[in-house]
Coordinates of C-alpha atoms in Angstrom, one line a residue:
M1 CA 0.0 0.0 0.0
L2 CA 1.1 3.6 -0.7
K3 CA 1.8 5.7 2.3
L4 CA 0.3 9.1 1.6
K5 CA 1.5 12.3 3.2
R6 CA -1.1 14.2 5.3
M7 CA -0.6 17.4 3.4
Q8 CA -3.0 17.9 0.5
L9 CA -1.6 18.4 -3.0
G10 CA -2.9 21.9 -3.3
T11 CA -1.4 23.0 -0.1
M12 CA 1.9 21.5 -1.1
L13 CA 1.9 23.3 -4.4
V14 CA 1.2 26.6 -2.6
E15 CA 4.0 26.0 0.0
E16 CA 6.4 25.1 -2.8
G17 CA 5.6 28.4 -4.6
A18 CA 4.3 26.5 -7.7
I19 CA 0.9 28.3 -7.5
T20 CA -0.7 31.0 -5.4
A21 CA -3.3 30.7 -2.7
D22 CA -5.7 32.6 -5.0
Q23 CA -5.1 30.2 -7.9
L24 CA -5.8 27.2 -5.6
E25 CA -9.0 28.8 -4.4
A26 CA -10.1 29.5 -8.0
A27 CA -9.3 25.8 -9.0
L28 CA -11.3 24.5 -6.0
A29 CA -14.2 26.6 -7.0
E30 CA -14.0 25.3 -10.5
Q31 CA -13.9 21.7 -9.2
M32 CA -17.0 22.3 -7.2
R33 CA -18.7 23.8 -10.2
I34 CA -18.0 21.1 -12.8
R35 CA -18.3 18.1 -10.5
D36 CA -17.0 15.7 -13.1
G37 CA -14.5 13.7 -11.1
R38 CA -11.4 15.6 -12.2
R39 CA -8.8 16.0 -9.5
I40 CA -7.4 19.3 -8.4
G41 CA -4.1 18.8 -10.2
E42 CA -5.7 18.3 -13.5
I43 CA -7.9 21.4 -13.0
L44 CA -4.9 23.5 -12.1
V45 CA -3.1 22.4 -15.3
G46 CA -6.3 23.0 -17.4
M47 CA -6.5 26.5 -16.0
R48 CA -2.9 27.0 -17.0
F49 CA -1.8 27.8 -13.4
L50 CA 0.6 24.9 -13.6
T51 CA 2.5 22.8 -16.1
D52 CA 2.2 19.0 -16.3
N53 CA 5.8 18.4 -15.3
R54 CA 5.6 20.7 -12.3
L55 CA 2.5 18.9 -11.1
L56 CA 4.1 15.5 -11.5
Q57 CA 7.1 16.6 -9.4
T58 CA 4.9 17.5 -6.4
L59 CA 2.6 14.6 -6.9
A60 CA 5.5 12.1 -6.8
K61 CA 6.7 13.7 -3.6
Q62 CA 3.2 13.5 -2.1
L63 CA 2.7 9.9 -3.0
E64 CA 6.3 8.9 -2.3
V65 CA 6.8 7.2 -5.6
D66 CA 9.4 7.6 -8.3
L67 CA 8.9 10.1 -11.1
I68 CA 9.8 8.4 -14.4
D69 CA 10.8 10.1 -17.6
L70 CA 9.7 7.5 -20.2
N71 CA 12.0 9.1 -22.8
E72 CA 15.0 8.1 -20.7
T73 CA 13.5 4.9 -19.2
P74 CA 12.1 2.7 -22.1
P75 CA 10.2 -0.5 -21.1
D76 CA 12.0 -3.8 -21.1
T77 CA 10.8 -6.5 -23.5
D78 CA 10.4 -9.0 -20.7
A79 CA 8.1 -6.7 -18.8
L80 CA 6.0 -5.9 -21.8
E81 CA 5.4 -9.6 -22.5
M82 CA 3.8 -10.0 -19.1
V83 CA 1.0 -7.5 -19.7
P84 CA -1.4 -7.6 -22.6
S85 CA -1.6 -4.4 -24.7
E86 CA -5.4 -4.1 -24.1
F87 CA -4.9 -4.1 -20.3
A88 CA -2.1 -1.6 -20.5
M89 CA -3.9 0.9 -22.7
R90 CA -7.2 0.5 -20.7
H91 CA -5.5 1.4 -17.4
N92 CA -3.1 3.9 -18.9
L93 CA 0.0 2.1 -17.6
V94 CA 3.2 0.6 -19.0
P95 CA 5.3 -2.2 -17.4
L96 CA 8.9 -1.1 -17.2
R97 CA 11.1 -3.6 -15.4
K98 CA 10.7 -7.2 -14.1
Q99 CA 12.9 -7.9 -11.1
T100 CA 12.9 -10.7 -8.5
G101 CA 9.3 -11.0 -7.5
R102 CA 8.5 -7.4 -8.5
L103 CA 7.2 -5.5 -11.5
T104 CA 7.9 -1.8 -11.8
V105 CA 5.0 -0.1 -13.6
A106 CA 4.7 3.5 -14.8
M107 CA 1.1 4.7 -14.1
A108 CA -0.8 7.9 -14.8
D109 CA -2.6 7.2 -11.5
P110 CA -0.5 5.3 -8.9
L111 CA -3.6 5.3 -6.6
D112 CA -5.5 3.1 -9.0
V113 CA -5.5 0.1 -6.6
I114 CA -7.9 -1.9 -8.8
A115 CA -5.5 -1.8 -11.8
A116 CA -2.6 -2.7 -9.4
D117 CA -4.6 -5.6 -7.9
D118 CA -5.6 -6.9 -11.4
L119 CA -2.0 -6.7 -12.5
N120 CA -0.8 -8.6 -9.4
L121 CA -3.3 -11.4 -10.2
L122 CA -2.2 -11.3 -13.9
T123 CA 1.6 -11.5 -13.3
G124 CA 1.9 -13.0 -9.8
L125 CA 4.4 -10.3 -9.0
E126 CA 4.4 -7.5 -6.4
I127 CA 3.5 -4.2 -8.3
C128 CA 5.8 -1.2 -7.7
P129 CA 4.0 1.8 -9.1
A130 CA 5.9 4.8 -10.5
L131 CA 4.4 8.1 -11.8
A132 CA 4.6 9.3 -15.4
L133 CA 2.8 11.7 -17.7
A134 CA -0.5 10.1 -19.0
S135 CA 0.2 11.2 -22.6
E136 CA 3.7 9.8 -22.5
I137 CA 2.4 6.5 -21.1
R138 CA 0.0 6.3 -24.0
R139 CA 2.6 7.1 -26.6
V140 CA 5.1 4.6 -25.2
C141 CA 2.4 1.9 -25.0
E142 CA 1.4 2.4 -28.7
Q143 CA 5.0 2.4 -29.9
A144 CA 6.3 -0.4 -27.7
Y145 CA 3.5 -2.9 -28.2
M146 CA 3.3 -2.3 -32.0
S147 CA 7.1 -2.6 -32.3
R148 CA 6.9 -5.9 -30.4
I149 CA 4.2 -7.3 -32.6
I150 CA 6.1 -6.2 -35.7
Q151 CA 9.2 -7.9 -34.4
D152 CA 7.2 -11.1 -33.7
V153 CA 5.8 -11.0 -37.2
Q154 CA 9.3 -10.6 -38.7
D155 CA 10.5 -13.5 -36.7
A156 CA 7.6 -15.7 -37.6
E157 CA 8.3 -18.8 -39.7
R158 CA 5.7 -18.2 -42.3
A159 CA 5.5 -15.0 -44.3
V160 CA 2.8 -14.2 -46.8
E161 CA 4.1 -13.1 -50.2
D162 CA 1.3 -13.6 -52.7
E163 CA -2.1 -12.4 -51.5
D164 CA -3.9 -13.5 -54.6
S165 CA -2.9 -17.1 -54.1
L166 CA -4.6 -17.4 -50.7
D167 CA -7.8 -19.4 -50.4
I168 CA -10.6 -19.0 -47.9
A169 CA -9.1 -21.5 -45.5
D170 CA -5.8 -19.7 -45.6
L171 CA -7.5 -16.4 -44.8
Q172 CA -9.5 -17.8 -42.0
K173 CA -6.5 -19.5 -40.4
M174 CA -4.4 -16.3 -40.7
A175 CA -7.2 -14.1 -39.3
R176 CA -7.3 -16.3 -36.2
E177 CA -3.5 -16.3 -35.5
E178 CA -2.5 -14.7 -32.2
L179 CA -0.3 -12.1 -33.9
V180 CA -3.0 -10.9 -36.2
I181 CA -5.5 -10.7 -33.5
Q182 CA -3.1 -8.6 -31.4
M183 CA -2.4 -6.3 -34.4
V184 CA -6.1 -5.5 -35.1
N185 CA -6.9 -5.1 -31.3
L186 CA -4.0 -2.7 -30.9
I187 CA -5.0 -0.7 -34.0
I188 CA -8.6 -0.3 -32.7
N189 CA -7.7 0.3 -29.1
Q190 CA -5.0 2.9 -30.0
A191 CA -7.5 4.7 -32.1
I192 CA -10.1 4.8 -29.3
Q193 CA -7.4 6.1 -26.9
D194 CA -6.5 8.8 -29.4
R195 CA -10.1 10.0 -29.7
A196 CA -10.1 9.1 -33.4
S197 CA -13.3 9.2 -35.4
D198 CA -12.0 6.9 -38.3
I199 CA -9.4 4.3 -38.8
H200 CA -7.9 4.0 -42.4
I201 CA -6.0 0.9 -43.4
E202 CA -4.6 1.4 -46.9
P203 CA -2.4 -0.9 -48.9
F204 CA 0.3 0.4 -51.2
D205 CA 3.0 -1.2 -53.4
K206 CA 5.6 -1.7 -50.6
E207 CA 3.9 -0.7 -47.4
L208 CA 0.7 -0.8 -45.4
R209 CA -0.4 2.5 -44.1
V210 CA -2.6 3.1 -41.0
R211 CA -4.0 6.5 -40.3
Y212 CA -6.4 7.9 -37.7
R213 CA -8.7 10.9 -38.2
V214 CA -8.5 13.0 -35.0
D215 CA -10.4 16.2 -34.8
G216 CA -11.1 16.0 -38.5
V217 CA -7.4 15.6 -39.6
L218 CA -5.6 12.4 -40.6
H219 CA -2.5 11.3 -38.7
E220 CA -0.3 8.4 -39.6
V221 CA 0.6 5.8 -36.9
S222 CA 2.7 2.6 -36.7
A223 CA 1.5 -0.1 -39.1
P224 CA 2.0 -3.9 -39.5
P225 CA 4.2 -5.2 -42.2
R226 CA 2.8 -5.1 -45.8
R227 CA 2.7 -8.9 -46.2
Y228 CA 0.1 -9.1 -43.3
H229 CA -2.4 -6.9 -45.1
S230 CA -4.7 -9.8 -46.2
A231 CA -4.6 -11.2 -42.7
V232 CA -5.5 -7.9 -41.0
V233 CA -8.3 -7.2 -43.5
S234 CA -9.7 -10.7 -43.1
R235 CA -9.7 -10.3 -39.3
V236 CA -11.6 -7.1 -39.6
K237 CA -14.1 -8.8 -42.0
I238 CA -14.7 -11.7 -39.7
L239 CA -15.4 -9.3 -36.7
S240 CA -17.8 -7.3 -38.9
D241 CA -19.6 -10.3 -40.5
L242 CA -18.4 -9.7 -44.0
N243 CA -17.5 -12.2 -46.8
I244 CA -13.7 -12.8 -46.5
A245 CA -13.7 -14.5 -49.9
E246 CA -15.1 -11.5 -51.8
R247 CA -12.2 -9.2 -52.6
R248 CA -13.4 -7.7 -55.8
L249 CA -16.5 -5.7 -54.6
P250 CA -17.0 -3.1 -51.9
Q251 CA -18.6 -4.4 -48.7
D252 CA -20.2 -2.6 -45.6
G253 CA -20.5 -4.1 -42.2
R254 CA -20.6 -3.4 -38.5
M255 CA -19.0 -4.7 -35.3
K256 CA -19.4 -4.2 -31.6
I257 CA -16.4 -4.2 -29.3
R258 CA -15.8 -3.4 -25.6
A259 CA -12.9 -1.0 -25.0
A260 CA -12.0 1.3 -22.1
G261 CA -14.9 -0.2 -20.1
R262 CA -17.6 0.8 -22.6
Q263 CA -19.3 -0.7 -25.6
I264 CA -18.3 0.9 -28.9
D265 CA -19.7 0.3 -32.4
L266 CA -17.6 0.4 -35.5
R267 CA -19.0 0.9 -39.0
V268 CA -16.7 -0.9 -41.5
S269 CA -16.3 -0.2 -45.2
T270 CA -14.0 -2.1 -47.6
V271 CA -13.2 -1.2 -51.2
P272 CA -10.9 -2.9 -53.7
T273 CA -7.9 -0.9 -54.8
V274 CA -5.0 -1.7 -57.2
Y275 CA -2.9 -2.9 -54.3
G276 CA -5.6 -4.8 -52.4
E277 CA -8.6 -3.9 -50.2
A278 CA -8.6 -0.6 -48.3
V279 CA -10.6 -0.5 -45.0
V280 CA -12.2 2.4 -43.2
M281 CA -13.7 1.9 -39.7
R282 CA -15.9 4.6 -38.4
I283 CA -15.7 4.7 -34.6
L284 CA -19.2 5.3 -33.1
D285 CA -18.5 6.0 -29.4
K286 CA -21.8 7.1 -27.9
S287 CA -20.2 8.3 -24.7
T288 CA -18.1 10.9 -26.5
A289 CA -20.1 11.7 -29.6
M290 CA -23.6 12.1 -28.1
L291 CA -23.6 15.7 -27.0
G292 CA -26.3 17.7 -25.3
L293 CA -27.6 20.9 -26.8
T294 CA -25.6 23.0 -24.4
E295 CA -22.3 21.3 -25.5
L296 CA -22.6 22.1 -29.2
G297 CA -20.8 25.4 -28.9
M298 CA -23.6 27.7 -29.9
E299 CA -23.4 31.4 -28.8
R300 CA -25.8 32.1 -26.0
G301 CA -28.3 34.2 -27.9
M302 CA -28.4 31.7 -30.8
F303 CA -28.7 28.8 -28.4
H304 CA -31.9 30.2 -26.8
Q305 CA -33.3 31.0 -30.2
F306 CA -32.7 27.5 -31.5
R307 CA -34.0 26.0 -28.3
R308 CA -37.3 27.9 -28.7
L309 CA -37.4 26.8 -32.4
I310 CA -37.2 23.1 -31.7
Q311 CA -40.1 23.4 -29.3
E312 CA -42.5 24.4 -32.1
P313 CA -45.3 22.0 -32.7
H314 CA -44.9 21.7 -36.4
G315 CA -42.7 22.9 -39.4
I316 CA -39.4 22.0 -41.0
I317 CA -36.1 22.7 -39.3
L318 CA -33.0 22.1 -41.6
V319 CA -29.4 21.7 -40.6
T320 CA -26.9 22.4 -43.5
G321 CA -23.2 21.9 -44.1
P322 CA -20.8 19.6 -45.9
T323 CA -20.1 16.0 -44.9
G324 CA -18.4 15.8 -41.6
S325 CA -19.6 19.2 -40.3
G326 CA -21.5 17.7 -37.3
K327 CA -25.1 17.9 -38.7
T328 CA -26.2 14.5 -37.3
T329 CA -24.8 15.4 -33.9
T330 CA -26.8 18.6 -33.9
L331 CA -30.0 16.7 -34.9
Y332 CA -29.5 14.0 -32.3
A333 CA -28.9 16.6 -29.6
S334 CA -32.1 18.4 -30.7
L335 CA -34.1 15.2 -30.5
S336 CA -32.7 14.4 -27.1
E337 CA -33.6 17.9 -25.9
I338 CA -37.3 17.6 -26.9
Y339 CA -37.9 14.0 -26.1
S340 CA -40.6 13.1 -23.6
I341 CA -42.8 10.2 -23.0
E342 CA -45.7 12.2 -24.4
K343 CA -44.1 12.5 -27.9
K344 CA -43.5 9.9 -30.5
I345 CA -40.2 10.5 -32.4
I346 CA -39.4 8.5 -35.6
T347 CA -36.2 8.8 -37.7
V348 CA -35.2 7.5 -41.1
E349 CA -31.4 7.5 -41.5
D350 CA -28.6 6.3 -43.8
P351 CA -27.1 4.8 -41.7
V352 CA -28.3 4.8 -38.1
E353 CA -25.2 6.0 -36.3
Y354 CA -26.3 5.9 -32.7
Q355 CA -29.3 4.4 -30.9
L356 CA -31.4 7.0 -29.2
N357 CA -33.4 5.9 -26.1
G358 CA -37.2 6.2 -26.7
V359 CA -36.8 7.0 -30.4
N360 CA -37.9 4.7 -33.3
Q361 CA -35.1 4.6 -35.8
I362 CA -35.3 3.2 -39.3
Q363 CA -32.3 2.2 -41.4
V364 CA -32.5 3.1 -45.2
Q365 CA -32.0 0.1 -47.4
P366 CA -32.2 1.1 -51.1
Q367 CA -31.4 -2.4 -52.3
I368 CA -34.8 -3.6 -51.1
G369 CA -36.6 -0.4 -52.0
L370 CA -36.5 1.3 -48.5
T371 CA -35.4 4.8 -49.5
F372 CA -35.7 8.0 -47.6
A373 CA -38.9 8.8 -49.6
N374 CA -40.6 5.4 -49.0
G375 CA -39.5 5.4 -45.3
L376 CA -40.8 8.9 -44.8
R377 CA -44.1 8.0 -46.5
S378 CA -44.5 5.0 -44.2
I379 CA -43.6 6.7 -40.9
V380 CA -46.1 9.5 -41.5
R381 CA -48.8 6.8 -41.0
Q382 CA -47.2 5.7 -37.7
D383 CA -48.8 8.7 -35.8
P384 CA -45.5 10.5 -35.0
D385 CA -45.2 13.9 -33.4
V386 CA -41.6 14.5 -34.5
I387 CA -39.9 13.1 -37.6
M388 CA -36.2 13.2 -38.5
V389 CA -35.1 12.5 -42.1
G390 CA -31.4 11.9 -42.4
E391 CA -31.2 14.0 -45.6
I392 CA -33.5 15.5 -48.2
R393 CA -31.9 14.3 -51.4
D394 CA -34.6 14.6 -54.1
H395 CA -38.0 16.2 -55.0
E396 CA -40.0 13.3 -53.7
T397 CA -38.5 13.4 -50.2
A398 CA -38.7 17.1 -50.1
E399 CA -42.4 17.0 -51.1
I400 CA -43.3 14.4 -48.4
A401 CA -41.4 16.3 -45.7
I402 CA -43.2 19.5 -46.6
Q403 CA -46.6 17.7 -46.4
A404 CA -45.7 16.1 -43.1
A405 CA -44.9 19.6 -41.7
L406 CA -48.1 21.1 -43.1
T407 CA -50.2 18.3 -41.5
G408 CA -48.9 19.0 -38.0
H409 CA -45.6 17.3 -37.6
L410 CA -42.2 18.8 -36.6
V411 CA -39.7 17.6 -39.2
F412 CA -35.9 17.7 -38.9
S413 CA -33.6 17.1 -41.8
T414 CA -30.3 18.0 -43.4
L415 CA -29.1 19.6 -46.7
H416 CA -25.7 20.1 -48.3
T417 CA -25.5 23.9 -48.8
N418 CA -22.9 26.5 -48.1
D419 CA -25.0 28.7 -45.8
A420 CA -28.4 28.9 -44.2
A421 CA -30.1 31.0 -46.9
G422 CA -28.8 28.6 -49.5
A423 CA -31.1 25.9 -48.1
V424 CA -34.2 27.8 -49.5
S425 CA -32.7 27.9 -53.0
R426 CA -31.8 24.2 -52.8
L427 CA -35.4 23.2 -51.9
L428 CA -36.7 25.2 -54.8
D429 CA -34.2 23.8 -57.2
M430 CA -35.4 20.3 -56.2
G431 CA -38.8 21.3 -57.5
A432 CA -40.6 22.1 -54.3
E433 CA -43.4 24.7 -54.7
P434 CA -42.3 28.1 -53.3
Y435 CA -45.6 28.7 -51.5
L436 CA -45.3 25.3 -49.8
V437 CA -41.7 25.9 -48.7
A438 CA -42.7 29.3 -47.4
S439 CA -45.5 27.7 -45.4
S440 CA -43.6 24.8 -43.9
L441 CA -40.0 26.0 -43.3
I442 CA -39.5 27.6 -39.9
G443 CA -35.7 27.7 -39.5
V444 CA -32.3 26.8 -41.0
V445 CA -29.0 26.3 -39.1
A446 CA -25.7 26.2 -41.1
Q447 CA -22.6 24.9 -39.4
R448 CA -19.0 23.9 -39.6
L449 CA -16.5 22.3 -37.1
V450 CA -13.3 24.1 -36.1
R451 CA -10.6 22.5 -34.0
I452 CA -10.2 23.9 -30.5
N453 CA -6.9 25.1 -29.1
C454 CA -5.3 22.6 -26.7
P455 CA -6.0 23.9 -23.2
R456 CA -2.7 22.6 -22.0
C457 CA -0.4 24.4 -24.4
R458 CA -2.3 27.3 -25.9
R459 CA -0.4 30.6 -25.8
P460 CA -0.9 34.2 -26.9
V461 CA 0.1 34.6 -30.6
E462 CA 0.6 37.6 -32.9
E463 CA -1.1 37.4 -36.3
K464 CA -0.2 39.1 -39.5
P465 CA -2.3 42.2 -40.4
E466 CA -3.5 40.5 -43.6
S467 CA -4.8 37.5 -41.6
L468 CA -6.7 39.9 -39.3
R469 CA -8.1 41.6 -42.4
D470 CA -9.1 38.3 -44.0
I471 CA -11.4 37.5 -41.1
G472 CA -12.5 41.1 -40.3
I473 CA -10.8 41.6 -36.9
D474 CA -9.8 45.1 -35.9
P475 CA -6.2 45.2 -34.5
A476 CA -7.7 47.2 -31.6
E477 CA -9.8 44.2 -30.7
V478 CA -6.7 42.0 -30.4
E479 CA -5.2 44.4 -27.8
K480 CA -8.3 43.8 -25.6
H481 CA -8.6 40.0 -26.5
P482 CA -5.2 38.5 -27.5
L483 CA -5.4 35.7 -30.0
Q484 CA -4.2 32.3 -28.9
Q485 CA -2.8 29.2 -30.5
G486 CA -1.7 25.8 -29.2
V487 CA 2.1 25.4 -29.6
G488 CA 2.0 21.5 -29.4
C489 CA 2.4 19.2 -26.4
P490 CA 2.2 15.4 -25.8
E491 CA -1.5 15.8 -24.8
C492 CA -2.4 17.1 -28.2
R493 CA 0.3 15.0 -30.0
G494 CA 2.0 18.2 -31.1
S495 CA -0.9 19.4 -33.2
G496 CA -1.8 22.4 -30.9
F497 CA -5.5 21.3 -31.0
R498 CA -7.7 19.1 -28.9
G499 CA -11.4 18.6 -29.6
R500 CA -13.7 20.5 -31.9
S501 CA -16.6 22.9 -31.6
G502 CA -19.2 24.1 -34.0
I503 CA -19.5 27.6 -35.6
Y504 CA -23.1 28.4 -36.7
E505 CA -25.4 30.8 -38.4
M506 CA -29.2 30.6 -37.9
L507 CA -31.9 31.8 -40.2
T508 CA -35.5 32.1 -38.8
I509 CA -38.3 32.4 -41.2
D510 CA -40.5 35.4 -40.7
E511 CA -43.3 36.8 -42.8
T512 CA -40.9 39.0 -44.9
I513 CA -38.7 36.0 -45.7
R514 CA -41.8 33.9 -46.6
G515 CA -42.6 36.6 -49.1
M516 CA -39.1 36.4 -50.5
I517 CA -39.4 32.6 -50.9
T518 CA -42.7 32.9 -52.7
R519 CA -41.1 35.4 -55.1
R520 CA -38.0 33.2 -55.5
D521 CA -35.7 36.0 -54.4
P522 CA -31.9 35.0 -54.5
A523 CA -30.3 33.5 -51.4
G524 CA -28.0 36.5 -51.1
V525 CA -31.0 38.8 -50.8
V526 CA -32.5 36.6 -48.0
K527 CA -29.1 36.5 -46.2
Q528 CA -28.7 40.3 -46.4
Y529 CA -32.2 40.9 -45.0
A530 CA -31.5 38.5 -42.1
Q531 CA -28.3 40.2 -41.2
Q532 CA -29.8 43.7 -41.3
T533 CA -33.2 42.9 -39.7
Q534 CA -32.7 39.8 -37.6
N535 CA -29.1 40.6 -36.6
M536 CA -28.2 37.1 -37.9
T537 CA -24.7 36.0 -36.8
T538 CA -22.9 34.5 -39.8
M539 CA -20.5 31.5 -39.5
L540 CA -17.6 33.9 -40.1
Q541 CA -18.7 36.2 -37.3
D542 CA -19.3 33.3 -35.0
G543 CA -15.8 31.9 -35.8
R544 CA -14.3 35.3 -35.3
A545 CA -15.8 35.6 -31.8
K546 CA -14.4 32.2 -30.9
A547 CA -10.9 33.2 -32.2
L548 CA -11.1 36.4 -30.0
Q549 CA -12.1 34.3 -27.0
G550 CA -9.0 32.1 -27.5
E551 CA -11.0 29.0 -28.4
T552 CA -9.6 28.5 -31.9
T553 CA -7.4 30.2 -34.5
I554 CA -8.0 32.5 -37.4
Q555 CA -6.6 29.8 -39.7
E556 CA -9.1 27.3 -38.5
V557 CA -12.0 29.6 -39.2
L558 CA -10.6 30.3 -42.7
R559 CA -10.0 26.6 -43.3
V560 CA -13.7 25.7 -43.0
C561 CA -15.4 28.9 -44.3
Q562 CA -15.6 29.7 -48.0
R563 CA -14.1 32.9 -49.2
E564 CA -17.4 34.1 -50.7
E565 CA -18.9 34.0 -47.2
F566 CA -16.7 36.9 -46.2
S567 CA -18.0 40.4 -46.4
I568 CA -15.4 42.5 -44.6

């Protein structure tokens, strides 16, 4: 058992001069406010009162354990072999040294007695915990375990040289080999630990590439040898119930796994390329992706306006933006907000990404004739109060959605348009009657996703005058609200960003805009009216405000907004 000093961590930090008493008081108040289980040290670092390394120095002293620098103390192979990669990554620890009857383990939380007890049962050794930075433990785990697997593969007696010569029996046998199972498990577990949304496994002439999409951007990670491509793909296919013998046609499947103590769905897609099958796995982690309405990042005034809008008894509410801009997350958050036992909510989606409690969800299956239009036509007869259509793609779907709204239903859906006003033009271009659109549409939200500056390493930054001009920021504003940018740290993997937030613009349909729709006025005219009369905040303006608050950077806002949206 660890012998703890009586002095509390915060008091020790104050006495050592690492923080002030006022900073400790502010952190304690923040801890009481958020009540999410975070310890005081993590909150002090998050508020930038303290660095990670400084915190660890005092924490190691308080817990009376060694502080390990994993860059100088790499793990021994013998120690790694005693602990499965899944266990190490789940508990955020890495075994370092095996000695007589003892195993030294670097842990992010040396007080995690459950992990220590499980490790004792697993290895039969006395566990000697040491303290290390959580992000460094994760990095070393990923590199060490993948390197060990790759070495095992290289030492294996049988290597696969000709993928095309493999029959079904060979593929099934390879997919069940221990090394292949470890490879696939490590790839998936590492992606979940890194908060990735997608895993890309791509074969090329002489290499196999594995990349994770984190906060919307792809990052390359360690990959198995090229000759094990077929085995890895076959293992993924078996887990997702796909045909391992079919390598000429694209396939789609799904798998459920348990990782980090929670159930996670993965949507799997395979396509044939000139060098073999490429695989993309979309990670559907409900615990991290299902956000509440308050967590979307809407500005306060717009949030209250949108909240009132989704409480309306009938009408169409559209969410617009390109693929990957968070439209489905906004729709799910809206449905969760308005759900009650008195309302029947039905959705028709392609695909159903997350299961919502109390909501009837239908999966589109075009191959058997279940399209958006057919599904929508059927669910109208199911006596719903609220309907969500994954996307309005054609005239037929638009027409049924409009009729549903006019007959007393609240309808949510999405469109691919550049801004909110453009949604009106898109509906009219699909052949919807202007007077029906004017009568049924009640609001449109356009959105994009920007990466958020890493709270651990963001620092004030000076921007070039031309960059300020591009986004419409007055230099005088920067003096009052200095711009910030992440400089890169282990926590954000050197990117300077951690997490994403939405930037939004919202168009509410009033009588004047209904008249504009009926007259088929251009989208630009509708947008100009909304800005002048409704004080509509555009996506550019919303992004500019987030940059001035230090949440994101000018470059991020310019990356996701089109140039024609700017009217500086």
